[in-house]
One Martini backbone bead per residue (centre of mass of N, CA, C, O) as a GRO file, in nm:
protein
  303
    1MET     BB    1  10.839  14.951  11.656
    2SER     BB    2  10.550  14.873  11.550
    3LEU     BB    3  10.393  14.725  11.274
    4ILE     BB    4  10.114  14.798  11.418
    5LEU     BB    5   9.975  15.114  11.497
    6PHE     BB    6   9.679  15.135  11.350
    7ALA     BB    7   9.320  15.096  11.400
    8PHE     BB    8   9.011  15.100  11.192
    9VAL     BB    9   8.648  15.156  11.205
   10ALA     BB   10   8.405  15.202  10.935
   11ARG     BB   11   8.150  15.342  10.764
   12VAL     BB   12   8.094  15.359  10.431
   13ARG     BB   13   7.859  15.569  10.363
   14ASP     BB   14   7.997  15.808  10.596
   15GLY     BB   15   8.253  15.744  10.794
   16LEU     BB   16   8.175  15.636  11.060
   17PRO     BB   17   8.305  15.590  11.358
   18LEU     BB   18   8.329  15.278  11.549
   19SER     BB   19   8.645  15.201  11.584
   20ALA     BB   20   8.962  15.190  11.786
   21SER     BB   21   9.280  15.210  11.855
   22THR     BB   22   9.542  15.261  12.046
   23ASP     BB   23   9.779  15.532  12.052
   24PHE     BB   24  10.140  15.498  12.114
   25GLU     BB   25  10.237  15.649  11.869
   26HIS     BB   26  10.464  15.946  11.798
   27ASN     BB   27  10.461  16.078  11.471
   28LYS     BB   28  10.451  16.247  11.183
   29GLU     BB   29  10.367  16.019  10.982
   30LEU     BB   30  10.129  15.911  11.144
   31GLN     BB   31   9.960  16.168  11.128
   32GLU     BB   32   9.939  16.165  10.820
   33ARG     BB   33   9.803  15.887  10.793
   34LYS     BB   34   9.552  15.963  10.964
   35GLN     BB   35   9.452  16.180  10.768
   36GLN     BB   36   9.418  15.988  10.530
   37LEU     BB   37   9.223  15.804  10.674
   38LYS     BB   38   9.004  16.018  10.699
   39SER     BB   39   8.963  16.065  10.396
   40ILE     BB   40   8.882  15.778  10.321
   41SER     BB   41   8.636  15.741  10.519
   42LYS     BB   42   8.465  15.984  10.369
   43ALA     BB   43   8.510  15.800  10.068
   44LEU     BB   44   8.460  15.483  10.034
   45ALA     BB   45   8.257  15.465   9.787
   46LEU     BB   46   8.503  15.553   9.577
   47PHE     BB   47   8.639  15.292   9.655
   48PRO     BB   48   8.765  15.011   9.677
   49GLU     BB   49   8.761  14.723   9.877
   50ARG     BB   50   9.082  14.732   9.815
   51GLY     BB   51   9.375  14.899   9.968
   52THR     BB   52   9.659  15.130   9.923
   53VAL     BB   53   9.904  15.349  10.098
   54LYS     BB   54  10.199  15.485  10.032
   55GLY     BB   55  10.501  15.534  10.219
   56ARG     BB   56  10.792  15.568  10.367
   57GLU     BB   57  10.724  15.383  10.653
   58LEU     BB   58  10.405  15.404  10.603
   59ASN     BB   59  10.102  15.221  10.565
   60ILE     BB   60   9.787  15.178  10.406
   61TYR     BB   61   9.510  14.960  10.491
   62PHE     BB   62   9.208  14.826  10.319
   63ILE     BB   63   8.871  14.696  10.386
   64SER     BB   64   8.547  14.610  10.239
   65SER     BB   65   8.238  14.493  10.414
   66ASP     BB   66   7.913  14.517  10.462
   67GLY     BB   67   7.949  14.846  10.522
   68VAL     BB   68   8.253  14.792  10.624
   69SER     BB   69   8.568  14.930  10.735
   70TYR     BB   70   8.915  14.818  10.743
   71MET     BB   71   9.192  14.982  10.907
   72ALA     BB   72   9.558  15.049  10.859
   73VAL     BB   73   9.871  15.128  11.018
   74CYS     BB   74  10.187  15.034  10.875
   75SER     BB   75  10.473  14.902  10.834
   76CYS     BB   76  10.683  14.840  10.566
   77ARG     BB   77  10.789  14.564  10.702
   78LEU     BB   78  10.515  14.464  10.655
   79PRO     BB   79  10.356  14.244  10.501
   80THR     BB   80  10.086  14.261  10.303
   81ALA     BB   81   9.950  13.992  10.379
   82MET     BB   82   9.954  14.048  10.687
   83ALA     BB   83   9.776  14.301  10.685
   84PHE     BB   84   9.523  14.160  10.555
   85CYS     BB   85   9.497  13.946  10.771
   86PHE     BB   86   9.434  14.141  10.999
   87LEU     BB   87   9.174  14.258  10.869
   88GLU     BB   88   9.024  13.986  10.852
   89ASP     BB   89   9.016  13.941  11.157
   90LEU     BB   90   8.854  14.193  11.221
   91ARG     BB   91   8.608  14.120  11.053
   92TRP     BB   92   8.538  13.861  11.201
   93GLU     BB   93   8.500  13.987  11.485
   94PHE     BB   94   8.284  14.202  11.412
   95THR     BB   95   8.062  14.011  11.287
   96ALA     BB   96   8.034  13.851  11.563
   97CYS     BB   97   7.921  14.117  11.726
   98PHE     BB   98   7.786  14.264  11.464
   99ASP     BB   99   7.527  14.367  11.283
  100SER     BB  100   7.397  14.547  11.021
  101THR     BB  101   7.175  14.692  11.181
  102THR     BB  102   7.350  14.815  11.405
  103VAL     BB  103   7.530  14.978  11.213
  104SER     BB  104   7.304  15.146  11.061
  105LEU     BB  105   7.191  15.279  11.349
  106ALA     BB  106   7.424  15.439  11.392
  107SER     BB  107   7.480  15.801  11.518
  108ARG     BB  108   7.758  15.788  11.664
  109PRO     BB  109   8.064  15.808  11.750
  110TYR     BB  110   8.190  15.533  11.875
  111PRO     BB  111   7.966  15.289  11.967
  112PHE     BB  112   8.209  15.043  11.987
  113LEU     BB  113   8.413  15.037  12.244
  114GLU     BB  114   8.434  14.726  12.307
  115PHE     BB  115   8.615  14.672  12.039
  116ASP     BB  116   8.891  14.796  12.111
  117SER     BB  117   9.005  14.552  12.272
  118ILE     BB  118   9.008  14.356  12.031
  119ILE     BB  119   9.206  14.509  11.859
  120GLN     BB  120   9.439  14.496  12.061
  121LYS     BB  121   9.465  14.187  12.069
  122VAL     BB  122   9.521  14.141  11.769
  123LYS     BB  123   9.766  14.328  11.751
  124GLN     BB  124   9.942  14.187  11.967
  125HIS     BB  125   9.957  13.915  11.830
  126TYR     BB  126  10.112  14.014  11.577
  127CYS     BB  127  10.351  14.155  11.728
  128GLN     BB  128  10.444  13.890  11.891
  129SER     BB  129  10.417  13.647  11.664
  130GLY     BB  130  10.417  13.753  11.346
  131GLY     BB  131  10.116  13.625  11.316
  132PRO     BB  132   9.881  13.422  11.260
  133ALA     BB  133   9.736  13.141  11.387
  134LEU     BB  134   9.690  13.058  11.079
  135GLY     BB  135   9.873  12.969  10.804
  136SER     BB  136   9.651  12.920  10.589
  137SER     BB  137   9.536  13.209  10.582
  138LEU     BB  138   9.790  13.338  10.463
  139ALA     BB  139   9.794  13.175  10.202
  140GLU     BB  140   9.519  13.275  10.100
  141VAL     BB  141   9.591  13.574  10.089
  142GLN     BB  142   9.830  13.551   9.895
  143GLU     BB  143   9.665  13.432   9.660
  144ASP     BB  144   9.459  13.663   9.639
  145LEU     BB  145   9.674  13.888   9.583
  146ARG     BB  146   9.779  13.762   9.321
  147THR     BB  147   9.496  13.769   9.165
  148ARG     BB  148   9.401  14.039   9.357
  149PRO     BB  149   9.529  14.318   9.366
  150PRO     BB  150   9.557  14.596   9.525
  151THR     BB  151   9.486  14.917   9.529
  152VAL     BB  152   9.687  15.199   9.450
  153LEU     BB  153   9.702  15.492   9.611
  154ASN     BB  154   9.719  15.840   9.570
  155LEU     BB  155   9.718  16.177   9.611
  156GLU     BB  156   9.484  16.225   9.412
  157ASP     BB  157   9.286  16.043   9.564
  158MET     BB  158   9.288  16.212   9.822
  159GLU     BB  159   9.169  16.469   9.696
  160LEU     BB  160   8.904  16.342   9.604
  161SER     BB  161   8.808  16.255   9.885
  162ASN     BB  162   8.801  16.538  10.006
  163GLY     BB  163   8.588  16.654   9.812
  164ALA     BB  164   8.364  16.449   9.873
  165ALA     BB  165   8.355  16.488  10.188
  166ASN     BB  166   8.294  16.820  10.141
  167GLY     BB  167   8.059  16.828   9.898
  168HIS     BB  168   8.178  16.826   9.580
  169VAL     BB  169   8.019  16.555   9.565
  170GLU     BB  170   7.769  16.381   9.485
  171SER     BB  171   7.561  16.171   9.598
  172ALA     BB  172   7.484  15.865   9.579
  173PRO     BB  173   7.256  15.661   9.512
  174GLY     BB  174   7.130  15.549   9.830
  175SER     BB  175   7.272  15.764  10.053
  176GLY     BB  176   7.029  15.894  10.230
  177GLN     BB  177   7.062  15.763  10.517
  178SER     BB  178   7.292  15.989  10.601
  179GLN     BB  179   7.082  16.190  10.629
  180ARG     BB  180   6.977  16.488  10.793
  181LEU     BB  181   6.717  16.626  10.958
  182GLU     BB  182   6.526  16.832  11.076
  183PRO     BB  183   6.381  16.911  11.342
  184VAL     BB  184   6.123  16.835  11.525
  185THR     BB  185   5.808  16.957  11.542
  186ALA     BB  186   5.509  17.021  11.675
  187PRO     BB  187   5.343  16.951  11.419
  188GLY     BB  188   5.487  16.679  11.383
  189VAL     BB  189   5.389  16.546  11.640
  190LEU     BB  190   5.089  16.575  11.575
  191SER     BB  191   5.094  16.406  11.311
  192LEU     BB  192   5.188  16.144  11.443
  193VAL     BB  193   4.951  16.107  11.635
  194LEU     BB  194   4.725  16.113  11.418
  195ASN     BB  195   4.838  15.880  11.245
  196ILE     BB  196   4.825  15.665  11.465
  197MET     BB  197   4.523  15.689  11.508
  198CYS     BB  198   4.438  15.613  11.221
  199ALA     BB  199   4.578  15.340  11.216
  200ALA     BB  200   4.421  15.215  11.452
  201LEU     BB  201   4.137  15.244  11.330
  202ASN     BB  202   4.192  15.074  11.077
  203LEU     BB  203   4.275  14.814  11.223
  204ILE     BB  204   4.024  14.765  11.395
  205ARG     BB  205   3.818  14.756  11.161
  206GLY     BB  206   3.954  14.533  10.993
  207VAL     BB  207   3.955  14.307  11.208
  208HIS     BB  208   3.647  14.317  11.265
  209LEU     BB  209   3.566  14.237  10.957
  210ILE     BB  210   3.681  13.953  10.917
  211GLU     BB  211   3.463  13.783  11.054
  212TYR     BB  212   3.225  13.876  10.862
  213SER     BB  213   3.352  13.790  10.591
  214PHE     BB  214   3.347  13.483  10.646
  215GLN     BB  215   3.031  13.466  10.695
  216ASP     BB  216   2.982  13.627  10.393
  217ASP     BB  217   3.161  13.510  10.168
  218TYR     BB  218   3.366  13.759  10.124
  219GLU     BB  219   3.211  14.038  10.066
  220GLY     BB  220   3.408  14.226  10.275
  221ILE     BB  221   3.716  14.209  10.184
  222TRP     BB  222   3.763  14.498  10.060
  223ASN     BB  223   3.730  14.650  10.324
  224VAL     BB  224   3.967  14.523  10.466
  225ILE     BB  225   4.183  14.612  10.264
  226ALA     BB  226   4.137  14.917  10.296
  227PHE     BB  227   4.205  14.937  10.595
  228LEU     BB  228   4.493  14.807  10.582
  229LEU     BB  229   4.613  15.000  10.373
  230ALA     BB  230   4.572  15.257  10.540
  231PHE     BB  231   4.746  15.165  10.775
  232ILE     BB  232   5.015  15.140  10.618
  233CYS     BB  233   5.026  15.434  10.513
  234CYS     BB  234   5.042  15.571  10.790
  235LEU     BB  235   5.311  15.444  10.873
  236PHE     BB  236   5.476  15.556  10.632
  237GLN     BB  237   5.438  15.851  10.702
  238CYS     BB  238   5.592  15.840  10.966
  239TYR     BB  239   5.858  15.744  10.848
  240MET     BB  240   5.903  15.985  10.642
  241TYR     BB  241   5.924  16.202  10.865
  242VAL     BB  242   6.166  16.080  11.034
  243PHE     BB  243   6.298  15.977  10.763
  244TYR     BB  244   6.497  15.952  10.512
  245SER     BB  245   6.401  15.977  10.151
  246SER     BB  246   6.383  15.888   9.850
  247LEU     BB  247   6.149  16.009   9.654
  248LYS     BB  248   5.950  16.179   9.835
  249LYS     BB  249   5.727  16.296   9.656
  250LEU     BB  250   5.621  16.037   9.527
  251LYS     BB  251   5.559  15.880   9.790
  252SER     BB  252   5.369  16.086   9.923
  253PHE     BB  253   5.149  16.096   9.695
  254THR     BB  254   5.089  15.795   9.696
  255LEU     BB  255   4.987  15.775   9.986
  256LEU     BB  256   4.764  15.988   9.966
  257THR     BB  257   4.604  15.851   9.738
  258LEU     BB  258   4.544  15.585   9.887
  259ILE     BB  259   4.391  15.708  10.127
  260ILE     BB  260   4.166  15.842   9.963
  261LEU     BB  261   4.064  15.586   9.815
  262CYS     BB  262   3.996  15.420  10.067
  263ASN     BB  263   3.789  15.623  10.190
  264ILE     BB  264   3.597  15.630   9.951
  265PHE     BB  265   3.534  15.323   9.958
  266LEU     BB  266   3.426  15.358  10.278
  267PHE     BB  267   3.173  15.475  10.206
  268GLY     BB  268   2.934  15.401  10.479
  269LEU     BB  269   3.133  15.315  10.714
  270ARG     BB  270   3.172  15.623  10.683
  271ASN     BB  271   3.144  15.935  10.743
  272VAL     BB  272   3.218  16.244  10.637
  273TRP     BB  273   3.387  16.336  10.888
  274GLN     BB  274   3.577  16.094  10.889
  275LEU     BB  275   3.692  16.135  10.608
  276VAL     BB  276   3.801  16.421  10.653
  277PHE     BB  277   3.995  16.350  10.879
  278HIS     BB  278   4.178  16.143  10.732
  279ILE     BB  279   4.255  16.328  10.491
  280ALA     BB  280   4.369  16.566  10.656
  281VAL     BB  281   4.596  16.413  10.795
  282ALA     BB  282   4.739  16.320  10.535
  283SER     BB  283   4.787  16.606  10.421
  284PHE     BB  284   4.948  16.718  10.661
  285SER     BB  285   5.176  16.507  10.646
  286THR     BB  286   5.267  16.566  10.359
  287TYR     BB  287   5.353  16.857  10.406
  288LEU     BB  288   5.571  16.792  10.628
  289ILE     BB  289   5.747  16.604  10.462
  290LEU     BB  290   5.815  16.820  10.234
  291SER     BB  291   5.919  17.054  10.447
  292ARG     BB  292   6.137  16.859  10.548
  293LYS     BB  293   6.468  16.911  10.559
  294ALA     BB  294   6.789  16.874  10.490
  295MET     BB  295   7.080  16.890  10.636
  296GLU     BB  296   7.372  17.000  10.666
  297ARG     BB  297   7.674  16.879  10.677
  298THR     BB  298   7.870  16.817  10.923
  299ALA     BB  299   8.141  16.794  11.078
  300ASP     BB  300   8.366  16.565  11.101
  301CYS     BB  301   8.514  16.336  11.275
  302GLY     BB  302   8.793  16.253  11.398
  303VAL     BB  303   9.050  16.001  11.423
   0.00000   0.00000   0.00000
């Protein structure tokens, strides 16, 4: 039996599976460890950056860094330092292939299938050579483990992670990016089109006034600022309708207030009907932003 049986990469904020090795071993304890791996991945934010789960013959090791967690099921015969060295090599390879933006935008399970082959290569190297390519890296990991030993998780920790993953623990602040919103409706599409139109009109007028502001000793610079600020607010309204955002009510009313104030300031450069149109579009968008609710979290994909 191989010393490293299974390796897995997941996103920390929601446990989304990103990549995994091929599983060639089939035994009861391995299946149990993979279920525990699934529990840990769904509540990584509750656990330390580095930890282990002890088993009879198989242990789980994991490290988390820059929003990604690297996890492995290994034989108890494999030294702990070697297991963490393997995870560090996986982290190095993954960060060389994918940046944080690509990881954060992933929306479906296992989006980086091409990394599966890299996991297999690294795993085979450890299983065949019995260690990392550089002995110094192993020594560094051993010293780091001596000064900062990994947290050993127990079955109670597994139960906590199961409860958190199934919605029994409230999400931590700032985890809203993992929330999914209800499907976009026809009025929502209309509001996006109208908002983009208003943003374009504000940008065109603002850029057009810049030339005249310079010629008139900056007398019209505040009109330029009002147009450009309204342009930015329209774009933010589009963003808030499409994506989940914390403090949605406060942000929505702030954007609406800024758009109203900008348009009132521009009275004279725009007639009454134009002002009514821009304010009505902003109000309509605000209503749709506030009425679009987050969906209940669906069942997570298995590991």
